Amino acid sequence: MSQKPHIDRESGRHLFKQMLRIRRFEAKCAELYQAQKIRGFLHLYDGEEAVALGVMQALEDRDAVVATYRDHGHAIARGLPMATLMAEMYGKMEGCSRGRGGSMHFFDRARRFYGGNAIVGGGLPLAIGIAMADKQLRPGAVTACFFGEGAAGEGAFHESINLAELWDLPVLFVCENNLYAMGMPLELAEAETNISRKAAAYRTPNEAVDGMNPIAVEAAARRAVDSIRGGNGPYFLECRTYRFRAHSMFDAQLYRTREEIELWKERDPLPRMQKWLEETHMLSPQELRGIEADVEAEIGKAVAFAEQGQWEKIEELERFVLVDEVPE
């Protein structure tokens, strides 16, 4: 696999459209949340799209993905249908988790997307288990595990990296460092704010990259995946990024200023990619309008699909709570 992405008209427009799909999907989710069509918790990914998309470009179908509670971007970038994701947001049976998981628990076994996780750092031990199994059953497969910098303060973070290094497990650790673990500034929570150095303490190859640049993320992810597939054990990738929206819909954002947010928005991966494509004559105004129309139509169909979906029957609510049959 080439470690340096070759960006031509097709691949550049693909990157832009995928990021736009994530951004517009979440904007619609925020709108539907305000209308009380979507309930529960809602953690949006605005600003961090380059991380999920860049990493997914380096993965194959045989690879596994473990996400966080902020999992919309990962799921869309992995290829989960937008319609089933929206149905899950609505809590409908047609959702990817039968409507039982909601925003934080997208799941798709067929695509080896082992879901979001409401527990901070909770996906890390799961990734270790999946990678252990794959090392025996799917040689060459990689498990990509996404988590925020807040997880670096959890014991599971250190335990997981330690075991992955000890056992040479094929894990790609992807830290989405957006500077605030919910509402705690990184410098107030961690004595060492360079998260990749924590991986270095376990002798795990590591790299820090601009998480606002999908091409830079993809290049780093390809280097990491090549190393892992080469039998060199785990790899740690710290993507330095920023979320433009609140931690969740209940967050007053008292821990940061509007000026800081606007400063980071100057590095917004979407308009930067659009500008670059236009300046290199890879995207015309007419093509841009076509892409935007396609995305809006897809979202419209997803909302209609969710609206028409079915609620789970009351008599089936206890299904999957206990094991129906114990396998031999």
mmCIF file with all atom_site columns, N, CA and C in Angstrom, residues 21-48:
data_model
loop_
_atom_site.group_PDB
_atom_site.id
_atom_site.type_symbol
_atom_site.label_atom_id
_atom_site.label_alt_id
_atom_site.label_comp_id
_atom_site.label_asym_id
_atom_site.label_entity_id
_atom_site.label_seq_id
_atom_site.pdbx_PDB_ins_code
_atom_site.Cartn_x
_atom_site.Cartn_y
_atom_site.Cartn_z
_atom_site.occupancy
_atom_site.B_iso_or_equiv
_atom_site.pdbx_formal_charge
_atom_site.auth_seq_id
_atom_site.auth_comp_id
_atom_site.auth_asym_id
_atom_site.auth_atom_id
_atom_site.pdbx_PDB_model_num
ATOM 1  N N  . ARG A 1 21 ? -21.120 14.949 3.789  1.00 0.00 ? 21 ARG A N  1
ATOM 2  C CA . ARG A 1 21 ? -22.182 14.042 4.225  1.00 0.00 ? 21 ARG A CA 1
ATOM 3  C C  . ARG A 1 21 ? -22.251 13.993 5.752  1.00 0.00 ? 21 ARG A C  1
ATOM 4  N N  . ILE A 1 22 ? -21.095 13.889 6.395  1.00 0.00 ? 22 ILE A N  1
ATOM 5  C CA . ILE A 1 22 ? -21.059 13.840 7.850  1.00 0.00 ? 22 ILE A CA 1
ATOM 6  C C  . ILE A 1 22 ? -21.570 15.154 8.436  1.00 0.00 ? 22 ILE A C  1
ATOM 7  N N  . ARG A 1 23 ? -21.072 16.277 7.928  1.00 0.00 ? 23 ARG A N  1
ATOM 8  C CA . ARG A 1 23 ? -21.426 17.587 8.466  1.00 0.00 ? 23 ARG A CA 1
ATOM 9  C C  . ARG A 1 23 ? -22.930 17.853 8.307  1.00 0.00 ? 23 ARG A C  1
ATOM 10 N N  . ARG A 1 24 ? -23.479 17.573 7.134  1.00 0.00 ? 24 ARG A N  1
ATOM 11 C CA . ARG A 1 24 ? -24.890 17.862 6.883  1.00 0.00 ? 24 ARG A CA 1
ATOM 12 C C  . ARG A 1 24 ? -25.799 16.879 7.629  1.00 0.00 ? 24 ARG A C  1
ATOM 13 N N  . PHE A 1 25 ? -25.377 15.624 7.744  1.00 0.00 ? 25 PHE A N  1
ATOM 14 C CA . PHE A 1 25 ? -26.153 14.640 8.505  1.00 0.00 ? 25 PHE A CA 1
ATOM 15 C C  . PHE A 1 25 ? -26.302 15.103 9.946  1.00 0.00 ? 25 PHE A C  1
ATOM 16 N N  . GLU A 1 26 ? -25.201 15.569 10.522 1.00 0.00 ? 26 GLU A N  1
ATOM 17 C CA . GLU A 1 26 ? -25.247 15.996 11.918 1.00 0.00 ? 26 GLU A CA 1
ATOM 18 C C  . GLU A 1 26 ? -26.039 17.290 12.093 1.00 0.00 ? 26 GLU A C  1
ATOM 19 N N  . ALA A 1 27 ? -25.957 18.177 11.116 1.00 0.00 ? 27 ALA A N  1
ATOM 20 C CA . ALA A 1 27 ? -26.754 19.401 11.192 1.00 0.00 ? 27 ALA A CA 1
ATOM 21 C C  . ALA A 1 27 ? -28.237 19.055 11.207 1.00 0.00 ? 27 ALA A C  1
ATOM 22 N N  . LYS A 1 28 ? -28.618 18.073 10.402 1.00 0.00 ? 28 LYS A N  1
ATOM 23 C CA . LYS A 1 28 ? -30.015 17.637 10.395 1.00 0.00 ? 28 LYS A CA 1
ATOM 24 C C  . LYS A 1 28 ? -30.368 16.974 11.720 1.00 0.00 ? 28 LYS A C  1
ATOM 25 N N  . CYS A 1 29 ? -29.455 16.203 12.285 1.00 0.00 ? 29 CYS A N  1
ATOM 26 C CA . CYS A 1 29 ? -29.718 15.567 13.581 1.00 0.00 ? 29 CYS A CA 1
ATOM 27 C C  . CYS A 1 29 ? -29.929 16.609 14.671 1.00 0.00 ? 29 CYS A C  1
ATOM 28 N N  . ALA A 1 30 ? -29.130 17.666 14.650 1.00 0.00 ? 30 ALA A N  1
ATOM 29 C CA . ALA A 1 30 ? -29.298 18.732 15.642 1.00 0.00 ? 30 ALA A CA 1
ATOM 30 C C  . ALA A 1 30 ? -30.667 19.391 15.483 1.00 0.00 ? 30 ALA A C  1
ATOM 31 N N  . GLU A 1 31 ? -31.081 19.592 14.255 1.00 0.00 ? 31 GLU A N  1
ATOM 32 C CA . GLU A 1 31 ? -32.398 20.181 13.980 1.00 0.00 ? 31 GLU A CA 1
ATOM 33 C C  . GLU A 1 31 ? -33.518 19.268 14.480 1.00 0.00 ? 31 GLU A C  1
ATOM 34 N N  . LEU A 1 32 ? -33.373 17.977 14.220 1.00 0.00 ? 32 LEU A N  1
ATOM 35 C CA . LEU A 1 32 ? -34.391 17.010 14.639 1.00 0.00 ? 32 LEU A CA 1
ATOM 36 C C  . LEU A 1 32 ? -34.403 16.842 16.161 1.00 0.00 ? 32 LEU A C  1
ATOM 37 N N  . TYR A 1 33 ? -33.260 17.032 16.779 1.00 0.00 ? 33 TYR A N  1
ATOM 38 C CA . TYR A 1 33 ? -33.188 16.959 18.241 1.00 0.00 ? 33 TYR A CA 1
ATOM 39 C C  . TYR A 1 33 ? -33.978 18.113 18.854 1.00 0.00 ? 33 TYR A C  1
ATOM 40 N N  . GLN A 1 34 ? -33.813 19.289 18.284 1.00 0.00 ? 34 GLN A N  1
ATOM 41 C CA . GLN A 1 34 ? -34.549 20.441 18.777 1.00 0.00 ? 34 GLN A CA 1
ATOM 42 C C  . GLN A 1 34 ? -36.055 20.259 18.587 1.00 0.00 ? 34 GLN A C  1
ATOM 43 N N  . ALA A 1 35 ? -36.420 19.519 17.539 1.00 0.00 ? 35 ALA A N  1
ATOM 44 C CA . ALA A 1 35 ? -37.829 19.244 17.269 1.00 0.00 ? 35 ALA A CA 1
ATOM 45 C C  . ALA A 1 35 ? -38.336 18.039 18.065 1.00 0.00 ? 35 ALA A C  1
ATOM 46 N N  . GLN A 1 36 ? -37.468 17.447 18.901 1.00 0.00 ? 36 GLN A N  1
ATOM 47 C CA . GLN A 1 36 ? -37.790 16.304 19.756 1.00 0.00 ? 36 GLN A CA 1
ATOM 48 C C  . GLN A 1 36 ? -38.132 15.048 18.947 1.00 0.00 ? 36 GLN A C  1
ATOM 49 N N  . LYS A 1 37 ? -37.625 14.990 17.721 1.00 0.00 ? 37 LYS A N  1
ATOM 50 C CA . LYS A 1 37 ? -37.739 13.763 16.941 1.00 0.00 ? 37 LYS A CA 1
ATOM 51 C C  . LYS A 1 37 ? -36.669 12.770 17.379 1.00 0.00 ? 37 LYS A C  1
ATOM 52 N N  . ILE A 1 38 ? -35.519 13.322 17.769 1.00 0.00 ? 38 ILE A N  1
ATOM 53 C CA . ILE A 1 38 ? -34.409 12.531 18.298 1.00 0.00 ? 38 ILE A CA 1
ATOM 54 C C  . ILE A 1 38 ? -34.301 12.857 19.780 1.00 0.00 ? 38 ILE A C  1
ATOM 55 N N  . ARG A 1 39 ? -34.154 11.830 20.589 1.00 0.00 ? 39 ARG A N  1
ATOM 56 C CA . ARG A 1 39 ? -34.108 12.034 22.039 1.00 0.00 ? 39 ARG A CA 1
ATOM 57 C C  . ARG A 1 39 ? -32.839 11.412 22.628 1.00 0.00 ? 39 ARG A C  1
ATOM 58 N N  . GLY A 1 40 ? -32.683 11.581 23.923 1.00 0.00 ? 40 GLY A N  1
ATOM 59 C CA . GLY A 1 40 ? -31.508 11.019 24.583 1.00 0.00 ? 40 GLY A CA 1
ATOM 60 C C  . GLY A 1 40 ? -30.317 11.947 24.451 1.00 0.00 ? 40 GLY A C  1
ATOM 61 N N  . PHE A 1 41 ? -29.131 11.372 24.334 1.00 0.00 ? 41 PHE A N  1
ATOM 62 C CA . PHE A 1 41 ? -27.907 12.157 24.216 1.00 0.00 ? 41 PHE A CA 1
ATOM 63 C C  . PHE A 1 41 ? -27.529 12.323 22.746 1.00 0.00 ? 41 PHE A C  1
ATOM 64 N N  . LEU A 1 42 ? -26.846 13.417 22.453 1.00 0.00 ? 42 LEU A N  1
ATOM 65 C CA . LEU A 1 42 ? -26.406 13.676 21.086 1.00 0.00 ? 42 LEU A CA 1
ATOM 66 C C  . LEU A 1 42 ? -25.057 14.380 21.137 1.00 0.00 ? 42 LEU A C  1
ATOM 67 N N  . HIS A 1 43 ? -24.022 13.697 20.658 1.00 0.00 ? 43 HIS A N  1
ATOM 68 C CA . HIS A 1 43 ? -22.671 14.244 20.635 1.00 0.00 ? 43 HIS A CA 1
ATOM 69 C C  . HIS A 1 43 ? -22.253 14.390 19.168 1.00 0.00 ? 43 HIS A C  1
ATOM 70 N N  . LEU A 1 44 ? -22.062 15.618 18.736 1.00 0.00 ? 44 LEU A N  1
ATOM 71 C CA . LEU A 1 44 ? -21.792 15.883 17.327 1.00 0.00 ? 44 LEU A CA 1
ATOM 72 C C  . LEU A 1 44 ? -20.290 15.975 17.041 1.00 0.00 ? 44 LEU A C  1
ATOM 73 N N  . TYR A 1 45 ? -19.954 15.673 15.786 1.00 0.00 ? 45 TYR A N  1
ATOM 74 C CA . TYR A 1 45 ? -18.573 15.482 15.346 1.00 0.00 ? 45 TYR A CA 1
ATOM 75 C C  . TYR A 1 45 ? -18.048 16.671 14.533 1.00 0.00 ? 45 TYR A C  1
ATOM 76 N N  . ASP A 1 46 ? -18.824 17.741 14.427 1.00 0.00 ? 46 ASP A N  1
ATOM 77 C CA . ASP A 1 46 ? -18.464 18.884 13.581 1.00 0.00 ? 46 ASP A CA 1
ATOM 78 C C  . ASP A 1 46 ? -17.043 19.359 13.849 1.00 0.00 ? 46 ASP A C  1
ATOM 79 N N  . GLY A 1 47 ? -16.240 19.419 12.802 1.00 0.00 ? 47 GLY A N  1
ATOM 80 C CA . GLY A 1 47 ? -14.864 19.874 12.907 1.00 0.00 ? 47 GLY A CA 1
ATOM 81 C C  . GLY A 1 47 ? -13.851 18.749 12.898 1.00 0.00 ? 47 GLY A C  1
ATOM 82 N N  . GLU A 1 48 ? -14.291 17.541 13.264 1.00 0.00 ? 48 GLU A N  1
ATOM 83 C CA . GLU A 1 48 ? -13.369 16.415 13.384 1.00 0.00 ? 48 GLU A CA 1
ATOM 84 C C  . GLU A 1 48 ? -13.479 15.428 12.215 1.00 0.00 ? 48 GLU A C  1
#
